[in-house]
CSV table of C-alpha atoms in Angstrom, one decimal:
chain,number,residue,atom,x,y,z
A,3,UNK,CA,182.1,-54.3,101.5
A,4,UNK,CA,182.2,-53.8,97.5
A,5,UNK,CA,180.8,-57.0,97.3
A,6,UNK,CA,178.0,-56.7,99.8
A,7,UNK,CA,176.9,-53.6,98.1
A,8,UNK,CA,177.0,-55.5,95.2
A,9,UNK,CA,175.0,-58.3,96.1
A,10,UNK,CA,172.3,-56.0,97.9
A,11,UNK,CA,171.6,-53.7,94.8
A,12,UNK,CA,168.7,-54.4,93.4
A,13,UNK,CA,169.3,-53.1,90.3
A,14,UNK,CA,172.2,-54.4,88.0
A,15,UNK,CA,172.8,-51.7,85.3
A,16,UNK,CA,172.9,-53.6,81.6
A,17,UNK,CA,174.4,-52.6,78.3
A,18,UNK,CA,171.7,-50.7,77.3
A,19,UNK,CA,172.1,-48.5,80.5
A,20,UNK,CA,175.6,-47.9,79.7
A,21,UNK,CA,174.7,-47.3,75.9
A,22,UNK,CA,172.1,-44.7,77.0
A,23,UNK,CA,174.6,-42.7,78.7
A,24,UNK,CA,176.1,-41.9,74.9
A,25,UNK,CA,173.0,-40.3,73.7
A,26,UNK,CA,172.0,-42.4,70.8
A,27,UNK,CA,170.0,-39.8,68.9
A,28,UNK,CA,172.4,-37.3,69.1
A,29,UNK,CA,174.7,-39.4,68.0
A,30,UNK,CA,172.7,-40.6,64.2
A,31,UNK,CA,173.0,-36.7,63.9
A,32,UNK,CA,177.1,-36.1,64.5
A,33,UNK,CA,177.3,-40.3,62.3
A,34,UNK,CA,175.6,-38.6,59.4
A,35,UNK,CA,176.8,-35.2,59.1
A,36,UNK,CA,180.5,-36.4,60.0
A,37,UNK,CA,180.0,-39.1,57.3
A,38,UNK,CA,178.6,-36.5,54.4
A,39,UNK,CA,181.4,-34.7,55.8
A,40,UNK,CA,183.7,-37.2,54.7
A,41,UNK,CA,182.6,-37.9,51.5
A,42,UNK,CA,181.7,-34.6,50.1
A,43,UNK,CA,185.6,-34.1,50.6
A,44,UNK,CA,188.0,-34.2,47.5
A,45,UNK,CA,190.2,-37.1,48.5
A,46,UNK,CA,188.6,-40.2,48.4
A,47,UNK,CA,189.7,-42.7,51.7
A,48,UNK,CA,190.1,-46.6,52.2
A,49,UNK,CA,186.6,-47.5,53.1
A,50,UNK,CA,188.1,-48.8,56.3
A,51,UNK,CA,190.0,-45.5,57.1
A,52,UNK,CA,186.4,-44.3,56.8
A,53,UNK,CA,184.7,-46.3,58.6
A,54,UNK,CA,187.3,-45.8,61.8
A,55,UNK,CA,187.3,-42.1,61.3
A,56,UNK,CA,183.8,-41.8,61.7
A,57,UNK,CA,183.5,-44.6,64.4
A,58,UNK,CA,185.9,-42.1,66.4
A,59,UNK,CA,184.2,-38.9,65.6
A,60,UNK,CA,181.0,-41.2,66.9
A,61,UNK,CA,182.2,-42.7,70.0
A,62,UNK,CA,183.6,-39.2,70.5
A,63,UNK,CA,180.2,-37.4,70.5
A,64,UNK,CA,178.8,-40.0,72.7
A,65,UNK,CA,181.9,-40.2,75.5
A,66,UNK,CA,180.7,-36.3,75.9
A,67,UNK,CA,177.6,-37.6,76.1
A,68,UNK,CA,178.3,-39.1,79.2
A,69,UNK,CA,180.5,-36.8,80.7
A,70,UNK,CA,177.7,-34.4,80.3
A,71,UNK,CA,175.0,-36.5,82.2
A,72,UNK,CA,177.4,-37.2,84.7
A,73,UNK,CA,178.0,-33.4,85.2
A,74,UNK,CA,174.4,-32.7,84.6
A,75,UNK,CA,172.8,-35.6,86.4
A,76,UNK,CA,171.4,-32.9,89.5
A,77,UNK,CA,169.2,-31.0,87.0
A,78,UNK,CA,168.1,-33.9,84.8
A,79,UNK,CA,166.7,-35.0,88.2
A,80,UNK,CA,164.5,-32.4,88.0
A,81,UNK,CA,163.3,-32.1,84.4
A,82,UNK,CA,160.7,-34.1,83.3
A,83,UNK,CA,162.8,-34.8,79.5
A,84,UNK,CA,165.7,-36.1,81.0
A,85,UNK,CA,164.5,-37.4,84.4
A,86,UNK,CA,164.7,-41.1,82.8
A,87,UNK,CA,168.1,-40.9,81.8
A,88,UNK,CA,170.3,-43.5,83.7
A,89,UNK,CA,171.8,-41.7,86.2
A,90,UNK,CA,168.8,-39.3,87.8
A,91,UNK,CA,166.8,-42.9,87.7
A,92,UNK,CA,169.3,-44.3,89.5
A,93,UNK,CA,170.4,-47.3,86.8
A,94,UNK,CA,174.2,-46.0,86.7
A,95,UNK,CA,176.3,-44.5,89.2
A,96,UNK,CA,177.7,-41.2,88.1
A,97,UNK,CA,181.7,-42.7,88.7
A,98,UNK,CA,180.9,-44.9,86.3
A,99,UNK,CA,179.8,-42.4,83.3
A,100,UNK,CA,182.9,-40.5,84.2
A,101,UNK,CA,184.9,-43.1,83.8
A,102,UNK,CA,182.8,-44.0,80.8
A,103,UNK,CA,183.2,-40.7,79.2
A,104,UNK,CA,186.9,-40.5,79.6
A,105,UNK,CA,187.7,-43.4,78.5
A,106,UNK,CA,185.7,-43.5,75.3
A,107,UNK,CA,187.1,-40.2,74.8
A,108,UNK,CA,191.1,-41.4,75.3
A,109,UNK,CA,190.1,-44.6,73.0
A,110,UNK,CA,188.8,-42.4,69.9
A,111,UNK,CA,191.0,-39.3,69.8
A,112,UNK,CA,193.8,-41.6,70.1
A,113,UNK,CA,192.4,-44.2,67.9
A,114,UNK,CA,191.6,-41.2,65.3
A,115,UNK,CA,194.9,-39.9,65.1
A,116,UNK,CA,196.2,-43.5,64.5
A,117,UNK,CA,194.0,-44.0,62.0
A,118,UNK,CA,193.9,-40.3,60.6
A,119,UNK,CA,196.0,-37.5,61.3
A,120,UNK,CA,196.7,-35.1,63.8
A,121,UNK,CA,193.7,-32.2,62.7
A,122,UNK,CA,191.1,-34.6,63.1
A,123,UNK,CA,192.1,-35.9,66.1
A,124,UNK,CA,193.0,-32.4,67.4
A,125,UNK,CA,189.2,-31.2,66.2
A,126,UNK,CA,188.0,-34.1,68.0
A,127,UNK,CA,189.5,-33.7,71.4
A,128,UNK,CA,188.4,-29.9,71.2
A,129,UNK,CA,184.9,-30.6,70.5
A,130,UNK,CA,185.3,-33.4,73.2
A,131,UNK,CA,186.4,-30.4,75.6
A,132,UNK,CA,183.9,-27.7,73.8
A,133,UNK,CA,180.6,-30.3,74.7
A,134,UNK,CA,181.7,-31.1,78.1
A,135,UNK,CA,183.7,-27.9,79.8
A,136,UNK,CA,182.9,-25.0,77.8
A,137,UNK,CA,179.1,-26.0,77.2
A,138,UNK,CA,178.1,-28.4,80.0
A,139,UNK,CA,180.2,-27.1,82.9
A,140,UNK,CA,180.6,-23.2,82.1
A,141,UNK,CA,177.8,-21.6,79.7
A,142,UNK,CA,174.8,-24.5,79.9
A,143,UNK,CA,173.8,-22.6,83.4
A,144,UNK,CA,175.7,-19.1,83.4
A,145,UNK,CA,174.3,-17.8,80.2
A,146,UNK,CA,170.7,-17.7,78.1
A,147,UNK,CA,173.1,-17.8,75.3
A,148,UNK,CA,173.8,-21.4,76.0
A,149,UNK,CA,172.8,-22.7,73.1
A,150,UNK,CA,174.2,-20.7,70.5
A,151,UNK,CA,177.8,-21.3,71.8
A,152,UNK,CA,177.3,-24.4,72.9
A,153,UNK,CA,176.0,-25.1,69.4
A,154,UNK,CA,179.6,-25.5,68.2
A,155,UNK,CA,180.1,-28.7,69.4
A,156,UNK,CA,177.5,-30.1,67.7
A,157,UNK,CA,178.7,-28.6,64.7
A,158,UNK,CA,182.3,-29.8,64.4
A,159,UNK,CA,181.8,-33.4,63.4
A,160,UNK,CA,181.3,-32.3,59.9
A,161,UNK,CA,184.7,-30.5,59.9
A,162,UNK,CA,186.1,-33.5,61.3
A,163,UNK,CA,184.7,-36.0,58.6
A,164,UNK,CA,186.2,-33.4,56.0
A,165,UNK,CA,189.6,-33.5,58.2
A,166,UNK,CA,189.7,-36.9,58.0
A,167,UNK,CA,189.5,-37.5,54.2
A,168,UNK,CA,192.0,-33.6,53.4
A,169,UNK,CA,194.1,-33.1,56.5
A,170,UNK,CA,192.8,-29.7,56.3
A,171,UNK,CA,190.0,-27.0,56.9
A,172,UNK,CA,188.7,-24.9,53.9
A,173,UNK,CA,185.6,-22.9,53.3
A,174,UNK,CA,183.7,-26.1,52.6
A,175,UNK,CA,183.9,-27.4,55.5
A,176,UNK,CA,183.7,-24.0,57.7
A,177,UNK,CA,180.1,-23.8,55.9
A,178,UNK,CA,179.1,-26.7,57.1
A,179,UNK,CA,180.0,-25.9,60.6
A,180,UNK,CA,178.2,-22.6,60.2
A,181,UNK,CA,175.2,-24.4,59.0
A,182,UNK,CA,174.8,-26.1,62.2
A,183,UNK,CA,176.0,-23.3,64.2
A,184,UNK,CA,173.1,-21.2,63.4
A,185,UNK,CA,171.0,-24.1,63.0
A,186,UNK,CA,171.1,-25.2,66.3
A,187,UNK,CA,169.5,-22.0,68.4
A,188,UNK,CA,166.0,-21.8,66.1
A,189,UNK,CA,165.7,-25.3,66.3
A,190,UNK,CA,166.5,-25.9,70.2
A,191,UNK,CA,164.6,-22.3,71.6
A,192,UNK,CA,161.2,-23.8,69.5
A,193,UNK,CA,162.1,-26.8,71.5
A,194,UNK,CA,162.3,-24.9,74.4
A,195,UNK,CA,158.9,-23.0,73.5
A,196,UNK,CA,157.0,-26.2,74.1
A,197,UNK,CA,159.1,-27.9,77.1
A,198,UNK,CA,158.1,-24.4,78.4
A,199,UNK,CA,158.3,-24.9,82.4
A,200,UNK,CA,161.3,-27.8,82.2
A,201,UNK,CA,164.5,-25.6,82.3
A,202,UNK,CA,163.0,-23.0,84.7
A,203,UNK,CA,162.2,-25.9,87.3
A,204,UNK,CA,165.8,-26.6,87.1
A,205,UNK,CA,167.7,-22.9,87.3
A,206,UNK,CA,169.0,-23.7,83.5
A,207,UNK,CA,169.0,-20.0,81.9
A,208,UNK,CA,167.3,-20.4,79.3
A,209,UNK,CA,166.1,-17.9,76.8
A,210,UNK,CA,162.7,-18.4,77.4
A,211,UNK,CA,162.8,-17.6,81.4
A,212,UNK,CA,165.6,-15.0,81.0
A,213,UNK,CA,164.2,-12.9,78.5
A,214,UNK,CA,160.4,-14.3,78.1
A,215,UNK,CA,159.3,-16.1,75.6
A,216,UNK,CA,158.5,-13.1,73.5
A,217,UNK,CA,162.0,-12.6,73.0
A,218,UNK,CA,162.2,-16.0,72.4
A,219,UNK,CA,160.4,-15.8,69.7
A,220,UNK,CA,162.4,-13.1,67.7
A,221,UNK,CA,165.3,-14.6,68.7
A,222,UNK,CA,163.7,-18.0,66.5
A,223,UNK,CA,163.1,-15.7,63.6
A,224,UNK,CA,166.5,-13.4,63.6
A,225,UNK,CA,168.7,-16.6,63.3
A,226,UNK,CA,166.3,-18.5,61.0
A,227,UNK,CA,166.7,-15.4,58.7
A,228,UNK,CA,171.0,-15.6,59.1
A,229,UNK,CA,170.8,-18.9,58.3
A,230,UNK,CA,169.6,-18.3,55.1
A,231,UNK,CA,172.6,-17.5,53.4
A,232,UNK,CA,175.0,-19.7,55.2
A,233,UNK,CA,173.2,-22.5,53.8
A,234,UNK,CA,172.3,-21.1,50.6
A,235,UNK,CA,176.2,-20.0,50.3
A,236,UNK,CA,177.4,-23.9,50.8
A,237,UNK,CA,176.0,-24.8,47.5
A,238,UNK,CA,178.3,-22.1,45.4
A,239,UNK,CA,181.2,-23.8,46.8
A,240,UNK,CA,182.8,-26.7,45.4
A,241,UNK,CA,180.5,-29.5,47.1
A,242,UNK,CA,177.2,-28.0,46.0
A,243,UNK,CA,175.4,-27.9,42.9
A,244,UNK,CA,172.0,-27.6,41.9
A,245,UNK,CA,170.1,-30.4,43.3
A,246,UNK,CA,171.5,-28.7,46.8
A,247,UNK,CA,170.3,-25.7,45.7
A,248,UNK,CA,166.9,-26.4,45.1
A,249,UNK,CA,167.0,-28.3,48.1
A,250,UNK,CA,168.1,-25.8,50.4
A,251,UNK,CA,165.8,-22.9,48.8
A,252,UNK,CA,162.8,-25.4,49.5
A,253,UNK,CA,164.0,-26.2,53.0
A,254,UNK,CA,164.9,-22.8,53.9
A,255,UNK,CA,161.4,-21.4,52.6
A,256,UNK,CA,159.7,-24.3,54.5
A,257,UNK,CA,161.5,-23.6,58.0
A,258,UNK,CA,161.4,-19.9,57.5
A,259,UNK,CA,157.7,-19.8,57.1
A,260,UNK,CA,157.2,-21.9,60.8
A,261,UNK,CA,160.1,-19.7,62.5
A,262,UNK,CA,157.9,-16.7,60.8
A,263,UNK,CA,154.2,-18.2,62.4
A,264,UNK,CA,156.5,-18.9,65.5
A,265,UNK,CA,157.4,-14.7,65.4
A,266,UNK,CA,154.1,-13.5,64.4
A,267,UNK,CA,152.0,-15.5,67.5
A,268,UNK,CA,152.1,-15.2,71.2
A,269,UNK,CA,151.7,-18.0,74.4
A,270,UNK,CA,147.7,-17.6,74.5
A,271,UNK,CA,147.4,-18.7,70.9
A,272,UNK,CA,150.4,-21.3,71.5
A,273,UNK,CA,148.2,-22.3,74.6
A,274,UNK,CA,145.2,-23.1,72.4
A,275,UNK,CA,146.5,-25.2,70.1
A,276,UNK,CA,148.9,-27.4,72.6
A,277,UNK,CA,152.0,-25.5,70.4
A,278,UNK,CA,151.0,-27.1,67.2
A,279,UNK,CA,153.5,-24.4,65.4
A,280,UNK,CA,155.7,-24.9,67.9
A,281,UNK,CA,155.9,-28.4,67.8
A,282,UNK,CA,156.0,-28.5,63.6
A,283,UNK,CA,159.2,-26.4,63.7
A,284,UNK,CA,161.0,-28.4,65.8
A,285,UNK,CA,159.9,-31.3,63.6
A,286,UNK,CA,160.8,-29.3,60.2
A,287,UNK,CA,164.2,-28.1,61.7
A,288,UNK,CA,165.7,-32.1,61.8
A,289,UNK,CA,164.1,-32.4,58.1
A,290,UNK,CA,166.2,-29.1,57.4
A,291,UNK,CA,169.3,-30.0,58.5
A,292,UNK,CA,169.0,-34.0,57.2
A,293,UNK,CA,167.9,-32.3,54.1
A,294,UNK,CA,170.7,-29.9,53.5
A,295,UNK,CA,172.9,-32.8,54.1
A,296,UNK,CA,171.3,-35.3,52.1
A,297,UNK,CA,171.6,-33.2,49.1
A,298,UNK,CA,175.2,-32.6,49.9
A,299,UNK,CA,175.6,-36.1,49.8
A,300,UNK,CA,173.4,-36.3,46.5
A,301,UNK,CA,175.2,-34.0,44.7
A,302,UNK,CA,178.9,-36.2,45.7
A,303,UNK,CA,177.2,-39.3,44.5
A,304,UNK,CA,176.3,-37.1,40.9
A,305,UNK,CA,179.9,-36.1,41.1
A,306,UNK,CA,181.0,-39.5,41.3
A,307,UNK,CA,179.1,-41.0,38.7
A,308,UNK,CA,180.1,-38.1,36.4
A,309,UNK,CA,177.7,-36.2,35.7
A,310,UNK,CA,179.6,-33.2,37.5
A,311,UNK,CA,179.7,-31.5,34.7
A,312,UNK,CA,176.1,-31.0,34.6
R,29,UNK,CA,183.7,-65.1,102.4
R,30,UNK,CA,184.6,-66.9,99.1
R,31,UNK,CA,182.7,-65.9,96.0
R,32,UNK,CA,180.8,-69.4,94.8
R,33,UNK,CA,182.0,-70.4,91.4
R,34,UNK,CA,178.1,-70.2,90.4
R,35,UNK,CA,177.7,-67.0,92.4
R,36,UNK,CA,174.9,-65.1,92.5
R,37,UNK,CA,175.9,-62.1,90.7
R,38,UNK,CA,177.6,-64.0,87.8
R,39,UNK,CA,174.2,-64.7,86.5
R,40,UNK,CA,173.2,-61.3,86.8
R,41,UNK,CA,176.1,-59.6,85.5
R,42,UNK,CA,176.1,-62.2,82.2
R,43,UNK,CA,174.9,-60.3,79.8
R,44,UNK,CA,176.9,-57.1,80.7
R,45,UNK,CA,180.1,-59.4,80.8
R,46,UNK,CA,178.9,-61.1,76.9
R,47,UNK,CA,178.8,-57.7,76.3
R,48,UNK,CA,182.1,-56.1,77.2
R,49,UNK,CA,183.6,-59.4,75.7
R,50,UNK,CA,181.9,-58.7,72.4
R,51,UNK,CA,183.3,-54.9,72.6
R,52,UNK,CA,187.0,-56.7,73.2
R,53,UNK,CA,186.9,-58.6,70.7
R,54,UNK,CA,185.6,-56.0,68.2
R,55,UNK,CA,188.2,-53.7,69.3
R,56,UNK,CA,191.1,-56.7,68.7
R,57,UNK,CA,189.0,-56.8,64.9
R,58,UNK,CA,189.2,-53.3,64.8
R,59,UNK,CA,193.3,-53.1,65.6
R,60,UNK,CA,194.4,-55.5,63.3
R,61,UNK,CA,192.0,-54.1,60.7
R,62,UNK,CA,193.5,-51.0,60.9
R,63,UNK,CA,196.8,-52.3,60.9
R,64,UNK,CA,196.4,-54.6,57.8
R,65,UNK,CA,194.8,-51.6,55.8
R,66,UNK,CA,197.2,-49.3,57.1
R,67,UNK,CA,200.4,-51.7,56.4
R,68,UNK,CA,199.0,-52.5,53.1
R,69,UNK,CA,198.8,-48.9,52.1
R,70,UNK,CA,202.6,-48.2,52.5
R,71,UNK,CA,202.9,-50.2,49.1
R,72,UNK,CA,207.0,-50.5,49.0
R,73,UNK,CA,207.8,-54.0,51.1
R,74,UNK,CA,211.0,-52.3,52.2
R,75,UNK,CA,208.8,-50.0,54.5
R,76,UNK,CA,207.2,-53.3,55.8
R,77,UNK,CA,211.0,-54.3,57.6
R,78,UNK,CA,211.3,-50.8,59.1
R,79,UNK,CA,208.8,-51.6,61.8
R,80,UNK,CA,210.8,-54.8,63.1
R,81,UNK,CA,212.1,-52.8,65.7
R,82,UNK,CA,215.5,-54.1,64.9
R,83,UNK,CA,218.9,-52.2,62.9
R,84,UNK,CA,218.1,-54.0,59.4
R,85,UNK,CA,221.4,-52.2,57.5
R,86,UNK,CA,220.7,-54.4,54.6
R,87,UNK,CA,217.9,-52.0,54.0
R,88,UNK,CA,219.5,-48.6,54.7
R,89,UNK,CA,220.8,-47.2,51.3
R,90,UNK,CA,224.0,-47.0,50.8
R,91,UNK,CA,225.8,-43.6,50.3
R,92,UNK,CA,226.3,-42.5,47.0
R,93,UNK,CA,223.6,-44.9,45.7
R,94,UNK,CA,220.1,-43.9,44.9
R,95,UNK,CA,216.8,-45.0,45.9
C-alpha cells in the first residue's frame, strides 16, 4: 500500500521542502545573535567547539521550526503569509516535520551537551520546549499577549552562545536576552499593523483584533520606550563600550521616532499611504536589532586587537 | 510486486537521497571532528588510555606516590 501511495503522488517533496520547514530566516537571526553571543563572552573557545555550539543552537531554532508548522499547519492554511509554507501547500506531510522537528532537536541538545556543557544544552532544550509548547501550542492562540512571551524563545540563543563559551549566565548575557525580549513585540505588532486582516481570518488573538489597532499602536510605542534602557544598559556592562553606545543611541533614536509616527497616526492615514510608516518600522526594527549586535561584535573585535583600553 | 532495480521512484527520490547522504557523511565529519578537537584538548596522554574501556593499572597511581 506504502508503495502505491508512493508511486501515485505526484509530488515528491525535495531538500529544499524539508529545509523550509526550519525557517531559514529566522534562523540567520538566532546564527548571529547566538554567534555575537559567543564571542562577546570572556573565555575564548576552540573555533571548532564554536562552530558546533552554534550549529546546535542553529539546528535547534530550526527543529522548532518545524514542530511549529507542524502544529500550526491548520492556520497557516488560512493566512495568506504562510499559506506557501510546505505543509498547508501540501509538499510535506505533517508526520514528517514532527519527526523532523524531534529529531533535529534530540541530535543538537545532545550533540550540544557533548560538545559543550550541561547549561547550554539545558537552555537549549528549554527554548526548544518554550518555541514549540509554551508559544506554539499554549499562548500563540489563547492570548493577545502572544508575542511578548512567546518573544523569549527567540531571545535565548544569545544566552546560549554566552553559555557555551562561560558555562554560566551573568548580567551580560541576561541583557541580551532582554534586548530581544522587548524587541520582539514593537517589531512583530508593526508587522501585524500591515498584515492587518491575516491573523483575524485565522482566530490567532492578535493584538490588533483583540484590542484594535489603536491599542496596538500604544502598545508599539510603550515597549519601544522600555526598550530604551535595556539596550542602552548593555553597553555599561563589560561587553560594551562606546562604539555600542553611539550605536545604540542612534538606533534607538531612529526606531523610536517610527514607533512615535506609528503612535501619533491612525488606520485612515495608514490606509492612504499603503502603511508606508508601518512598513519602515518593521524594516528599521531588523536594522536595530542587527545593529545593536553588530556593534557588540565591534566592540569584542576592538577588545581583541587591544585597544580595550580605549 | 518487486521494486525494479531502476524503479521509478529511485529517479525521483535521487536528489533527496544525495542529500541525506551528504548530511551522513557531514555528520560522520562532524563526530570525529569533535572527537579529535575534543581528545586533543585533554593535553596529558595518560587521559588518552582512560577511554580504552579496559582496567589499565599501569596507569592508576600508586598509593603513597604523587601525581
Amino acid at each position: 500500500m506504502t508503495d502505491m501511495s508512493v508511486q501515485n503522488s505526484e509530488y515528491e517533496a525535495g531538500m529544499g521542502d524539508y529545509f523550509a520547514l526550519l525557517k531559514p530566516r529566522v534562523m540567520s537571526l538566532v546564527i548571529f545573535t547566538a554567534l555575537v553571543g559567543l564571542l562577546v563572552a570572556p573565555v575564548p573557545v576552540h573555533p571548532f567547539i564554536g562552530f558546533v555550539g552554534v550549529l546546535c543552537i542553529a539546528v535547534g531554532a530550526g527543529a522548532s521550526g518545524a514542530l511549529n508548522m507542524w502544529w500550526d499547519a491548520d492556520i497557516d492554511a488560512i493566512m495568506k503569509r504562510t499559506a506557501k509554507r510546505p505543509i498547508p501547500s501540501g509538499r510535506v506531510q505533517p508526520g514528517e516535520a514532527l519527526g523532523i522537528g524531534l529529531a533535529l532537536s534530540g541530535f543538537a541538545i545532545v550533540l550540544l551537551l557533548l560538545a559543550t556543557n550541561v547549561l547550554a544544552a539545558g537552555l537549549l532544550a528549554f527554548t526548544i520546549f518554550f518555541y514549540a509548547v509554551v508559544y506554539s501550542m499554549w499562548l500563540k492562540r489563547a492570548t493577545p499577549h502572544n508575542i511578548v512571551i512567546g518573544g523569549a524563545a527567540g531571545a535565548f540563543p544569545p544566552m546560549i552562545g554566552w553559555a557555551v563559551a562561560t558555562g554560566s549566565i551573568s548580567i551580560e548575557s541576561v541583557l541580551m536576552f532582554a534586548l530581544i525580549f522587548m524587541w520582539t513585540p514593537p517589531h512583530f505588532w508593526a508587522l501585524a499593523l500591515f498584515v492587518k486582516s491575516d491573523y483575524g481570518d485565522a482566530g490567532v488573538p492578535m493584538l490588533t483584533e483583540t484590542h484594535g489597532r489603536d491599542v496596538t499602536r500604544r502598545h508599539v510605542i510603550v515597549y519601544a520606550v522600555l526598550l530604551v534602557p535595556v539596550a542602552v544598559g548593555l553597553g555599561f556592562t563589560s561587553i560594551g563600550g562606546p562604539i555600542y553606545l553611539v550605536t545604540s543611541l542612534l538606533l534607538n533614536a531612529w526606531f523610536l521616532k517610527g514607533c512615535f509616527d506609528i503612535w501619533r497616526r491612525d488606520d485612515a492615514a495608514a490606509d492612504a499611504d499603503n502603511y508606508t510608516v508601518e512598513r519602515q518600522v518593521f524594516k528599521v526594527s531588523l536594522y536595530y536589532l542587527f545593529g545593536h549586535f553588530g556593534a557588540l561584535l565591534a566592540e569584542a573585535v576592538v577588545r581583541a586587537s587591544g585597544f580595550g583600553g580605549l | 510486486m518487486a521494486i525494479r532495480v531502476e524503479h521509478e521512484v529511485h529517479q525521483r527520490r535521487k536528489g533527496r537521497n544525495f542529500g541525506v547522504g551528504a548530511l551522513l557523511a557531514c555528520f560522520i565529519g562532524l563526530i570525529f571532528a569533535l572527537t579529535v578537537v575534543k581528545v586533543l584538548q585533554l593535553g596529558d596522554a595518560r587521559q588518552f588510555e582512560n577511554f580504552d574501556h579496559v582496567a589499565r593499572p599501569a596507569i592508576v597511581p600508586e598509593e603513597g606516590t604523587s601525581e
